[in-house]
Amino acid sequence: MTDEVTLSARPTCPGFDHYGPQMQEDAIAVLSEMRTRCPVAWSDSHDGFWVLTQYAECYEASRDFQRFSSATGAIPNFLGGLKLPPVEYDPPEHEVYRSLLQRWFTYRRIVGFEDDIRRFARRRVEALGERAELVSELCLPFPRDVILYILGVEESAIDGIGTLLSYSTESFVEDPDGALGAMAELHRYFIDDLVASRRRNPSDDFISHLVTSTVDGEPLSDQMLALLIQQVIGGGFETTTKVLGTSLAYLGENLAAQRELRDSPLDTGVEELLRMFTPLSVGRQARTDTQLGGQAIEEGERALLMLGAANRDPAQFADPDCPDFGRSPNPHLAFGVGIHRCLGMHLARMEMVIAFEELFAAVEEIRLHPGQRPTYRAGQVWGATSVPVELTFRAR
Ligand code: HEM
């Protein structure tokens, strides 16, 4: 009886599903309405979870790992309950695997990849025609090439492995068996071939770093290596693909904003695009009965932190739906906050800046194709899946 009273007092968002068709069609409007009407709301989808759409609560729940666990980061968990280290680990294990990755992903090391990153971007930009689909031709393959190269995949194998990788992530909803098959093939490539070869002859790539690292004096098991590789690949390209694609869909429709971005410093410009087109929402689970934004949350209940909605919260950002490519400070939450803050953010920022530099150097104007609309995918990683455009090239 007590439970019923508590439950009926909950603010709800009936039918809200971050994978649902409404979120596919107009995620920004749906979330903006929820933030205004009911910023901490209960959804019955996927066995029930809280939906947080204001900056203050997303910030608080992200930072407070003592009240909110990351153990159920994915809602629902398409990996059959598997947890990815470090993003779905809590302290003290979280720190062990985070520092292991962070030791390699330093700002200095990433800057050392600048020329390679530019080479990969330029290759994709040079292959574009006057009519192009920017997600499949640039936003997806470019960060995918980069992360595979950084891991240590031979350049001649990058296209083949990349195709498998895209299938394993993009088709999880439509073809789970096919996606699992692709994952098994990737496991064979990474663990049976690449890891085995680096164990015999370590070099200075990321896989070599993993196979020569130890935890509590022991080398990492194959299963842990597979999860860490999956984490870096998963974190490393789908998010970047989505934010690049969604930004280009916007810029292709809003030519004045495109001109403004071209005339702005790209470092602040890219931060503003990350704020406006934040791709990732993150999951948490209450460790105890607690309160958030005036709502009682029970131990074990999950919450989905809609970072994109938080990043358009007018209580935090002036005129949040209008780009200000010089906005400073810009304390957006696109890379999260707290102990799980994105450790690939230097790489992601550099990829975005270089992608725009190369595209703007080659192309005078990017316009959405007049007869075709961009398409979007809803979900915990949200963003454009196709952006058909017409491009006006400078002399080639
Ligand atoms: C624009 C691109 C990216 C966005 C928007 C993004 C976003 C995020 C966010 C929001 C988190 C925090 C998750 C949480 O609090 O639960 C995170 C964590 C993480 N990201 Fe990224 N990310 C991006 C690119 C990358 C790249 C390129 C890598 C490649 C190395 C990467 C690797 C990771 C890892 C390993 C974590 C887990 C950190 C931890 O749990 O301590 N991300 N990312």
Short mmCIF file of C-alpha atoms and ligand atoms in Angstrom, two decimals:
data_model
loop_
_atom_site.label_atom_id
_atom_site.label_comp_id
_atom_site.label_asym_id
_atom_site.label_seq_id
_atom_site.Cartn_x
_atom_site.Cartn_y
_atom_site.Cartn_z
CA MET A 1 0.00 0.00 0.00
CA THR A 2 2.76 2.44 0.98
CA ASP A 3 4.53 1.55 -2.26
CA GLU A 4 1.41 2.32 -4.27
CA VAL A 5 1.09 5.75 -2.67
CA THR A 6 4.73 6.52 -3.41
CA LEU A 7 4.46 5.27 -6.98
CA SER A 8 1.25 7.12 -7.81
CA ALA A 9 2.86 10.34 -6.54
CA ARG A 10 5.66 9.98 -9.06
CA PRO A 11 5.76 12.37 -11.95
CA THR A 12 5.66 10.18 -15.04
CA CYS A 13 6.41 10.55 -18.72
CA PRO A 14 4.08 7.88 -20.12
CA GLY A 15 5.43 6.13 -23.17
CA PHE A 16 8.79 7.85 -23.07
CA ASP A 17 11.36 5.60 -24.67
CA HIS A 18 14.71 7.01 -25.75
CA TYR A 19 14.68 4.39 -28.55
CA GLY A 20 11.12 5.34 -29.59
CA PRO A 21 9.91 6.93 -32.85
CA GLN A 22 9.23 10.33 -31.25
CA MET A 23 12.86 10.59 -30.20
CA GLN A 24 13.90 9.62 -33.69
CA GLU A 25 11.77 12.34 -35.25
CA ASP A 26 12.34 15.24 -32.91
CA ALA A 27 14.46 14.44 -29.87
CA ILE A 28 15.35 18.05 -29.11
CA ALA A 29 11.70 19.18 -28.93
CA VAL A 30 10.58 16.11 -26.93
CA LEU A 31 13.31 16.60 -24.35
CA SER A 32 12.81 20.34 -24.15
CA GLU A 33 9.15 19.80 -23.32
CA MET A 34 10.03 17.21 -20.67
CA ARG A 35 12.60 19.52 -19.12
CA THR A 36 9.99 22.26 -18.79
CA ARG A 37 7.10 20.08 -17.67
CA CYS A 38 8.76 17.41 -15.59
CA PRO A 39 12.56 17.40 -15.32
CA VAL A 40 12.74 14.26 -13.14
CA ALA A 41 10.15 11.84 -14.53
CA TRP A 42 9.51 8.11 -14.34
CA SER A 43 9.25 6.09 -17.55
CA ASP A 44 7.83 2.56 -17.60
CA SER A 45 9.82 1.56 -20.69
CA HIS A 46 12.66 -0.99 -20.40
CA ASP A 47 11.51 -2.15 -16.91
CA GLY A 48 11.32 1.41 -15.61
CA PHE A 49 13.83 4.21 -15.14
CA TRP A 50 14.00 7.89 -14.20
CA VAL A 51 14.59 10.39 -16.98
CA LEU A 52 16.63 13.47 -16.02
CA THR A 53 16.53 16.44 -18.38
CA GLN A 54 17.84 19.41 -16.35
CA TYR A 55 21.47 20.41 -16.03
CA ALA A 56 21.51 20.53 -12.21
CA GLU A 57 20.29 16.94 -11.68
CA CYS A 58 22.41 15.46 -14.51
CA TYR A 59 25.46 17.16 -13.01
CA GLU A 60 24.64 16.02 -9.47
CA ALA A 61 23.94 12.38 -10.38
CA SER A 62 27.06 12.17 -12.60
CA ARG A 63 29.36 13.48 -9.89
CA ASP A 64 27.98 11.64 -6.90
CA PHE A 65 29.27 8.11 -7.42
CA GLN A 66 28.54 7.29 -3.79
CA ARG A 67 24.80 7.73 -4.33
CA PHE A 68 24.68 6.72 -7.99
CA SER A 69 26.41 3.65 -9.37
CA SER A 70 27.49 3.30 -13.01
CA ALA A 71 27.03 -0.47 -12.97
CA THR A 72 24.00 -0.30 -15.26
CA GLY A 73 25.23 2.32 -17.67
CA ALA A 74 23.24 0.98 -20.62
CA ILE A 75 19.41 1.02 -20.55
CA PRO A 76 18.62 -1.60 -21.77
CA ASN A 77 21.83 -3.63 -21.78
CA PHE A 78 22.16 -5.03 -25.33
CA LEU A 79 25.34 -6.87 -24.31
CA GLY A 80 23.38 -9.40 -22.23
CA GLY A 81 24.54 -7.99 -18.90
CA LEU A 82 28.23 -7.61 -19.79
CA LYS A 83 29.74 -4.52 -18.12
CA LEU A 84 32.32 -2.40 -19.89
CA PRO A 85 35.38 -1.27 -17.92
CA PRO A 86 35.83 1.47 -16.80
CA VAL A 87 32.58 3.17 -17.77
CA GLU A 88 30.31 0.65 -16.03
CA TYR A 89 32.61 0.05 -13.05
CA ASP A 90 32.43 1.81 -9.69
CA PRO A 91 35.34 2.62 -7.37
CA PRO A 92 37.67 1.04 -6.46
CA GLU A 93 37.74 -1.16 -9.66
CA HIS A 94 36.90 1.84 -11.82
CA GLU A 95 40.17 3.59 -10.96
CA VAL A 96 42.25 0.50 -11.78
CA TYR A 97 41.01 0.29 -15.38
CA ARG A 98 40.61 4.01 -15.95
CA SER A 99 44.21 4.72 -14.99
CA LEU A 100 45.35 1.85 -17.17
CA LEU A 101 43.67 3.47 -20.19
CA GLN A 102 44.54 7.01 -19.18
CA ARG A 103 48.24 6.27 -18.95
CA TRP A 104 48.18 5.76 -22.70
CA PHE A 105 45.50 8.28 -23.79
CA THR A 106 47.39 11.40 -22.67
CA TYR A 107 46.97 14.75 -24.36
CA ARG A 108 50.61 14.60 -25.44
CA ARG A 109 50.26 11.26 -27.14
CA ILE A 110 47.08 12.32 -28.93
CA VAL A 111 48.76 15.50 -30.24
CA GLY A 112 51.42 13.21 -31.69
CA PHE A 113 48.73 11.68 -33.93
CA GLU A 114 47.69 15.02 -35.46
CA ASP A 115 49.29 14.43 -38.87
CA ASP A 116 47.82 10.92 -39.12
CA ILE A 117 44.38 12.19 -38.12
CA ARG A 118 44.59 14.92 -40.77
CA ARG A 119 45.67 12.38 -43.38
CA PHE A 120 42.62 10.22 -42.61
CA ALA A 121 40.29 13.25 -42.71
CA ARG A 122 41.74 14.54 -45.97
CA ARG A 123 41.43 11.13 -47.62
CA ARG A 124 37.70 11.07 -46.84
CA VAL A 125 37.11 14.72 -47.83
CA GLU A 126 38.98 14.30 -51.13
CA ALA A 127 36.74 11.35 -52.04
CA LEU A 128 33.52 13.40 -51.68
CA GLY A 129 31.60 14.37 -54.81
CA GLU A 130 29.30 17.33 -55.42
CA ARG A 131 26.44 15.22 -54.13
CA ALA A 132 27.39 13.33 -51.00
CA GLU A 133 25.97 11.56 -47.98
CA LEU A 134 28.16 12.91 -45.22
CA VAL A 135 27.61 10.25 -42.55
CA SER A 136 28.58 7.19 -44.59
CA GLU A 137 31.29 9.03 -46.54
CA LEU A 138 32.93 11.09 -43.82
CA CYS A 139 31.47 11.27 -40.28
CA LEU A 140 31.44 7.50 -39.77
CA PRO A 141 34.54 6.20 -41.57
CA PHE A 142 36.86 9.03 -40.49
CA PRO A 143 36.77 8.52 -36.68
CA ARG A 144 36.54 4.77 -37.26
CA ASP A 145 39.76 4.84 -39.33
CA VAL A 146 41.42 6.91 -36.61
CA ILE A 147 40.50 4.72 -33.65
CA LEU A 148 41.48 1.52 -35.47
CA TYR A 149 44.81 3.06 -36.47
CA ILE A 150 45.45 4.18 -32.90
CA LEU A 151 44.66 0.70 -31.59
CA GLY A 152 47.29 -0.74 -33.91
CA VAL A 153 45.24 -2.21 -36.79
CA GLU A 154 47.34 -2.40 -39.99
CA GLU A 155 46.27 0.28 -42.48
CA SER A 156 45.51 -2.38 -45.11
CA ALA A 157 43.02 -4.06 -42.72
CA ILE A 158 41.28 -0.88 -41.54
CA ASP A 159 38.50 -0.84 -44.17
CA GLY A 160 37.53 -4.50 -43.65
CA ILE A 161 37.59 -4.34 -39.86
CA GLY A 162 35.78 -1.01 -40.00
CA THR A 163 32.92 -2.48 -42.02
CA LEU A 164 32.47 -5.31 -39.51
CA LEU A 165 32.61 -2.87 -36.66
CA SER A 166 29.94 -0.63 -38.09
CA TYR A 167 27.66 -3.59 -38.66
CA SER A 168 28.13 -4.79 -35.09
CA THR A 169 27.12 -1.41 -33.64
CA GLU A 170 24.60 -0.05 -36.14
CA SER A 171 22.50 -3.18 -36.57
CA PHE A 172 22.00 -4.15 -32.93
CA VAL A 173 18.31 -3.21 -32.96
CA GLU A 174 17.38 -4.47 -36.48
CA ASP A 175 19.56 -7.60 -36.65
CA PRO A 176 20.86 -8.66 -33.21
CA ASP A 177 22.06 -12.08 -34.50
CA GLY A 178 23.99 -10.52 -37.37
CA ALA A 179 25.48 -7.97 -34.99
CA LEU A 180 26.56 -10.72 -32.60
CA GLY A 181 28.13 -12.65 -35.51
CA ALA A 182 30.12 -9.55 -36.51
CA MET A 183 31.22 -9.15 -32.89
CA ALA A 184 32.46 -12.75 -32.80
CA GLU A 185 34.50 -12.14 -35.94
CA LEU A 186 35.96 -8.98 -34.44
CA HIS A 187 36.83 -10.90 -31.27
CA ARG A 188 38.76 -13.43 -33.36
CA TYR A 189 40.62 -10.66 -35.19
CA PHE A 190 41.50 -8.60 -32.12
CA ILE A 191 42.24 -11.36 -29.63
CA ASP A 192 43.43 -14.33 -31.73
CA ASP A 193 45.41 -12.26 -34.25
CA LEU A 194 46.32 -8.79 -33.00
CA VAL A 195 46.71 -9.46 -29.27
CA ALA A 196 48.60 -12.70 -29.93
CA SER A 197 50.94 -10.92 -32.34
CA ARG A 198 51.62 -8.03 -29.91
CA ARG A 199 52.29 -10.49 -27.10
CA ARG A 200 55.04 -11.97 -29.25
CA ASN A 201 56.34 -8.60 -30.53
CA PRO A 202 55.11 -5.56 -28.60
CA SER A 203 55.31 -2.17 -30.37
CA ASP A 204 54.22 1.27 -29.16
CA ASP A 205 50.52 0.98 -30.09
CA PHE A 206 47.58 0.80 -27.71
CA ILE A 207 47.15 -2.99 -27.91
CA SER A 208 50.82 -3.42 -27.04
CA HIS A 209 50.26 -1.14 -24.03
CA LEU A 210 47.38 -3.35 -22.90
CA VAL A 211 49.19 -6.68 -23.33
CA THR A 212 52.25 -5.44 -21.45
CA SER A 213 50.17 -3.93 -18.56
CA THR A 214 49.45 -5.75 -15.33
CA VAL A 215 46.76 -5.48 -12.66
CA ASP A 216 47.77 -6.73 -9.20
CA GLY A 217 50.92 -8.09 -10.79
CA GLU A 218 48.98 -10.24 -13.30
CA PRO A 219 48.63 -9.69 -17.06
CA LEU A 220 45.11 -8.95 -18.28
CA SER A 221 42.97 -11.92 -19.27
CA ASP A 222 41.75 -12.25 -22.86
CA GLN A 223 38.24 -11.46 -21.69
CA MET A 224 39.34 -8.24 -20.00
CA LEU A 225 41.41 -7.28 -23.04
CA ALA A 226 38.36 -7.81 -25.27
CA LEU A 227 36.20 -5.63 -23.01
CA LEU A 228 38.78 -2.84 -22.86
CA ILE A 229 39.22 -2.87 -26.63
CA GLN A 230 35.45 -2.84 -27.04
CA GLN A 231 35.20 0.10 -24.64
CA VAL A 232 37.76 2.16 -26.51
CA ILE A 233 36.30 1.36 -29.91
CA GLY A 234 32.72 1.84 -28.70
CA GLY A 235 33.54 5.09 -26.92
CA GLY A 236 35.85 6.09 -29.70
CA PHE A 237 33.85 6.39 -32.84
CA GLU A 238 30.08 6.15 -32.63
CA THR A 239 29.81 9.26 -30.47
CA THR A 240 32.15 11.27 -32.68
CA THR A 241 30.31 10.08 -35.79
CA LYS A 242 26.98 11.18 -34.38
CA VAL A 243 28.03 14.63 -33.19
CA LEU A 244 29.79 15.36 -36.50
CA GLY A 245 26.80 14.16 -38.53
CA THR A 246 24.16 16.00 -36.52
CA SER A 247 26.25 19.18 -36.58
CA LEU A 248 26.62 18.97 -40.36
CA ALA A 249 22.89 18.36 -40.81
CA TYR A 250 22.27 21.57 -38.85
CA LEU A 251 24.96 23.57 -40.66
CA GLY A 252 23.74 22.35 -44.05
CA GLU A 253 20.31 23.76 -43.29
CA ASN A 254 21.42 26.93 -41.46
CA LEU A 255 23.83 28.56 -43.85
CA ALA A 256 24.24 31.72 -41.76
CA ALA A 257 25.39 29.54 -38.83
CA GLN A 258 27.75 27.72 -41.18
CA ARG A 259 29.32 31.02 -42.24
CA GLU A 260 29.59 32.06 -38.58
CA LEU A 261 31.37 28.83 -37.71
CA ARG A 262 33.79 29.32 -40.62
CA ASP A 263 34.61 32.78 -39.23
CA SER A 264 34.99 31.59 -35.61
CA PRO A 265 37.89 29.91 -33.84
CA LEU A 266 37.18 26.21 -34.29
CA ASP A 267 38.15 25.26 -30.74
CA THR A 268 35.24 27.19 -29.22
CA GLY A 269 33.07 26.45 -32.26
CA VAL A 270 33.45 22.71 -31.76
CA GLU A 271 32.59 23.02 -28.04
CA GLU A 272 29.35 24.74 -29.01
CA LEU A 273 28.51 21.95 -31.47
CA LEU A 274 29.21 19.38 -28.74
CA ARG A 275 26.84 21.28 -26.45
CA MET A 276 24.05 21.60 -28.99
CA PHE A 277 24.30 18.15 -30.55
CA THR A 278 25.40 16.04 -27.58
CA PRO A 279 25.18 12.42 -28.71
CA LEU A 280 25.37 10.40 -25.48
CA SER A 281 22.99 9.85 -22.55
CA VAL A 282 24.43 7.99 -19.56
CA GLY A 283 22.84 5.59 -17.08
CA ARG A 284 23.11 5.45 -13.30
CA GLN A 285 21.54 3.34 -10.53
CA ALA A 286 20.67 4.56 -7.01
CA ARG A 287 22.78 2.81 -4.38
CA THR A 288 20.43 3.89 -1.56
CA ASP A 289 17.04 5.54 -1.13
CA THR A 290 17.77 9.12 -2.03
CA GLN A 291 16.37 12.34 -3.49
CA LEU A 292 17.06 14.16 -6.68
CA GLY A 293 15.40 17.36 -7.89
CA GLY A 294 12.80 16.99 -5.13
CA GLN A 295 11.87 13.42 -6.12
CA ALA A 296 12.30 10.34 -3.96
CA ILE A 297 14.43 7.74 -5.76
CA GLU A 298 14.49 4.23 -4.37
CA GLU A 299 17.57 2.06 -3.98
CA GLY A 300 18.18 0.04 -7.14
CA GLU A 301 16.19 2.35 -9.44
CA ARG A 302 17.91 3.40 -12.62
CA ALA A 303 18.17 6.87 -14.13
CA LEU A 304 18.99 7.99 -17.64
CA LEU A 305 20.84 11.30 -17.67
CA MET A 306 19.87 13.08 -20.89
CA LEU A 307 23.06 15.11 -21.26
CA GLY A 308 21.83 16.66 -24.51
CA ALA A 309 18.75 18.05 -22.73
CA ALA A 310 20.92 19.29 -19.84
CA ASN A 311 23.12 21.09 -22.35
CA ARG A 312 20.14 23.09 -23.63
CA ASP A 313 18.86 23.98 -20.17
CA PRO A 314 18.11 27.74 -20.16
CA ALA A 315 18.88 27.83 -16.43
CA GLN A 316 22.51 27.07 -17.34
CA PHE A 317 23.05 28.44 -20.87
CA ALA A 318 21.82 31.77 -22.22
CA ASP A 319 19.80 31.34 -25.43
CA PRO A 320 20.57 27.61 -25.50
CA ASP A 321 18.96 26.79 -28.87
CA CYS A 322 21.03 29.41 -30.70
CA PRO A 323 24.65 28.67 -31.51
CA ASP A 324 27.24 31.04 -30.11
CA PHE A 325 30.49 29.71 -31.55
CA GLY A 326 32.54 31.90 -29.25
CA ARG A 327 30.61 30.88 -26.10
CA SER A 328 32.94 31.01 -23.13
CA PRO A 329 32.79 29.59 -20.59
CA ASN A 330 30.91 26.64 -22.04
CA PRO A 331 30.56 24.10 -19.21
CA HIS A 332 28.64 21.57 -21.31
CA LEU A 333 28.25 17.99 -20.17
CA ALA A 334 28.81 16.31 -23.56
CA PHE A 335 31.88 14.51 -22.18
CA GLY A 336 30.27 13.88 -18.80
CA VAL A 337 31.55 15.09 -15.45
CA GLY A 338 33.06 13.44 -12.39
CA ILE A 339 35.16 10.29 -12.21
CA HIS A 340 33.87 8.92 -15.54
CA ARG A 341 34.55 12.07 -17.57
CA CYS A 342 35.45 11.02 -21.10
CA LEU A 343 39.08 10.04 -21.41
CA GLY A 344 38.93 10.25 -25.20
CA MET A 345 37.90 13.90 -25.20
CA HIS A 346 41.27 15.21 -26.46
CA LEU A 347 41.06 12.83 -29.36
CA ALA A 348 37.40 13.63 -30.07
CA ARG A 349 38.04 17.38 -30.02
CA MET A 350 41.04 17.08 -32.30
CA GLU A 351 39.09 14.89 -34.75
CA MET A 352 36.24 17.40 -34.87
CA VAL A 353 38.49 20.43 -35.37
CA ILE A 354 40.46 18.67 -38.11
CA ALA A 355 37.30 17.40 -39.85
CA PHE A 356 35.92 20.95 -40.06
CA GLU A 357 39.28 22.42 -41.09
CA GLU A 358 39.64 19.95 -43.93
CA LEU A 359 36.01 20.23 -45.03
CA PHE A 360 35.95 24.03 -44.95
CA ALA A 361 39.30 24.22 -46.78
CA ALA A 362 37.95 22.06 -49.63
CA VAL A 363 34.30 23.12 -49.77
CA GLU A 364 32.91 26.65 -50.01
CA GLU A 365 29.39 25.75 -49.02
CA ILE A 366 27.59 22.69 -47.66
CA ARG A 367 23.84 22.63 -48.34
CA LEU A 368 21.32 19.97 -47.46
CA HIS A 369 20.13 18.22 -50.61
CA PRO A 370 16.88 20.04 -51.53
CA GLY A 371 14.87 16.85 -52.11
CA GLN A 372 16.13 14.67 -49.25
CA ARG A 373 16.02 14.99 -45.47
CA PRO A 374 18.65 13.85 -42.98
CA THR A 375 17.66 10.81 -40.91
CA TYR A 376 18.31 10.28 -37.21
CA ARG A 377 18.71 7.33 -34.87
CA ALA A 378 17.23 7.45 -31.41
CA GLY A 379 18.81 5.73 -28.42
CA GLN A 380 21.46 6.23 -25.82
CA VAL A 381 23.72 7.36 -28.62
CA TRP A 382 21.55 9.78 -30.58
CA GLY A 383 22.26 11.54 -33.84
CA ALA A 384 22.14 11.76 -37.62
CA THR A 385 22.44 8.54 -39.61
CA SER A 386 22.38 10.15 -43.04
CA VAL A 387 23.00 13.71 -44.19
CA PRO A 388 22.49 14.09 -47.96
CA VAL A 389 24.11 17.29 -49.18
CA GLU A 390 25.25 19.28 -52.17
CA LEU A 391 28.78 20.60 -51.94
CA THR A 392 30.32 23.58 -53.72
CA PHE A 393 34.02 22.81 -53.97
CA ARG A 394 36.81 25.34 -54.28
CA ALA A 395 38.98 24.66 -57.34
CA ARG A 396 40.14 21.03 -57.02
C1 HEM B 1 32.43 13.45 -29.34
C2 HEM B 1 32.83 12.28 -28.94
C3 HEM B 1 32.62 11.73 -27.55
C4 HEM B 1 31.63 11.98 -26.65
C5 HEM B 1 30.46 12.93 -26.79
C6 HEM B 1 31.91 11.17 -25.48
C7 HEM B 1 31.15 11.17 -24.33
C8 HEM B 1 31.48 10.50 -23.16
C9 HEM B 1 30.76 10.60 -21.92
C10 HEM B 1 29.50 11.44 -21.68
C11 HEM B 1 31.38 9.81 -21.01
C12 HEM B 1 31.00 9.64 -19.52
C13 HEM B 1 30.18 8.41 -19.30
C14 HEM B 1 29.54 8.37 -17.92
O1 HEM B 1 29.59 9.34 -17.17
O2 HEM B 1 28.96 7.32 -17.59
C15 HEM B 1 32.48 9.17 -21.69
C16 HEM B 1 33.34 8.26 -21.12
C17 HEM B 1 34.31 7.61 -21.82
N1 HEM B 1 34.72 7.86 -23.12
FE1 HEM B 1 33.97 9.21 -24.36
N2 HEM B 1 33.04 10.43 -25.70
C18 HEM B 1 33.51 10.74 -26.95
C19 HEM B 1 34.64 10.26 -27.57
C20 HEM B 1 35.46 9.30 -27.03
C21 HEM B 1 36.63 8.77 -27.68
C22 HEM B 1 37.19 9.24 -29.01
C23 HEM B 1 37.12 7.80 -26.88
C24 HEM B 1 38.32 6.98 -27.20
C25 HEM B 1 39.25 6.70 -26.49
C26 HEM B 1 36.26 7.74 -25.68
C27 HEM B 1 36.42 6.89 -24.61
C28 HEM B 1 35.72 6.98 -23.43
C29 HEM B 1 35.98 6.11 -22.28
C30 HEM B 1 37.00 4.99 -22.20
C31 HEM B 1 35.08 6.51 -21.27
C32 HEM B 1 34.94 5.91 -19.88
C33 HEM B 1 35.68 6.73 -18.84
C34 HEM B 1 35.45 6.25 -17.42
O3 HEM B 1 34.49 5.53 -17.15
O4 HEM B 1 36.27 6.59 -16.55
N3 HEM B 1 35.28 8.66 -25.83
N4 HEM B 1 32.53 9.62 -22.99
#
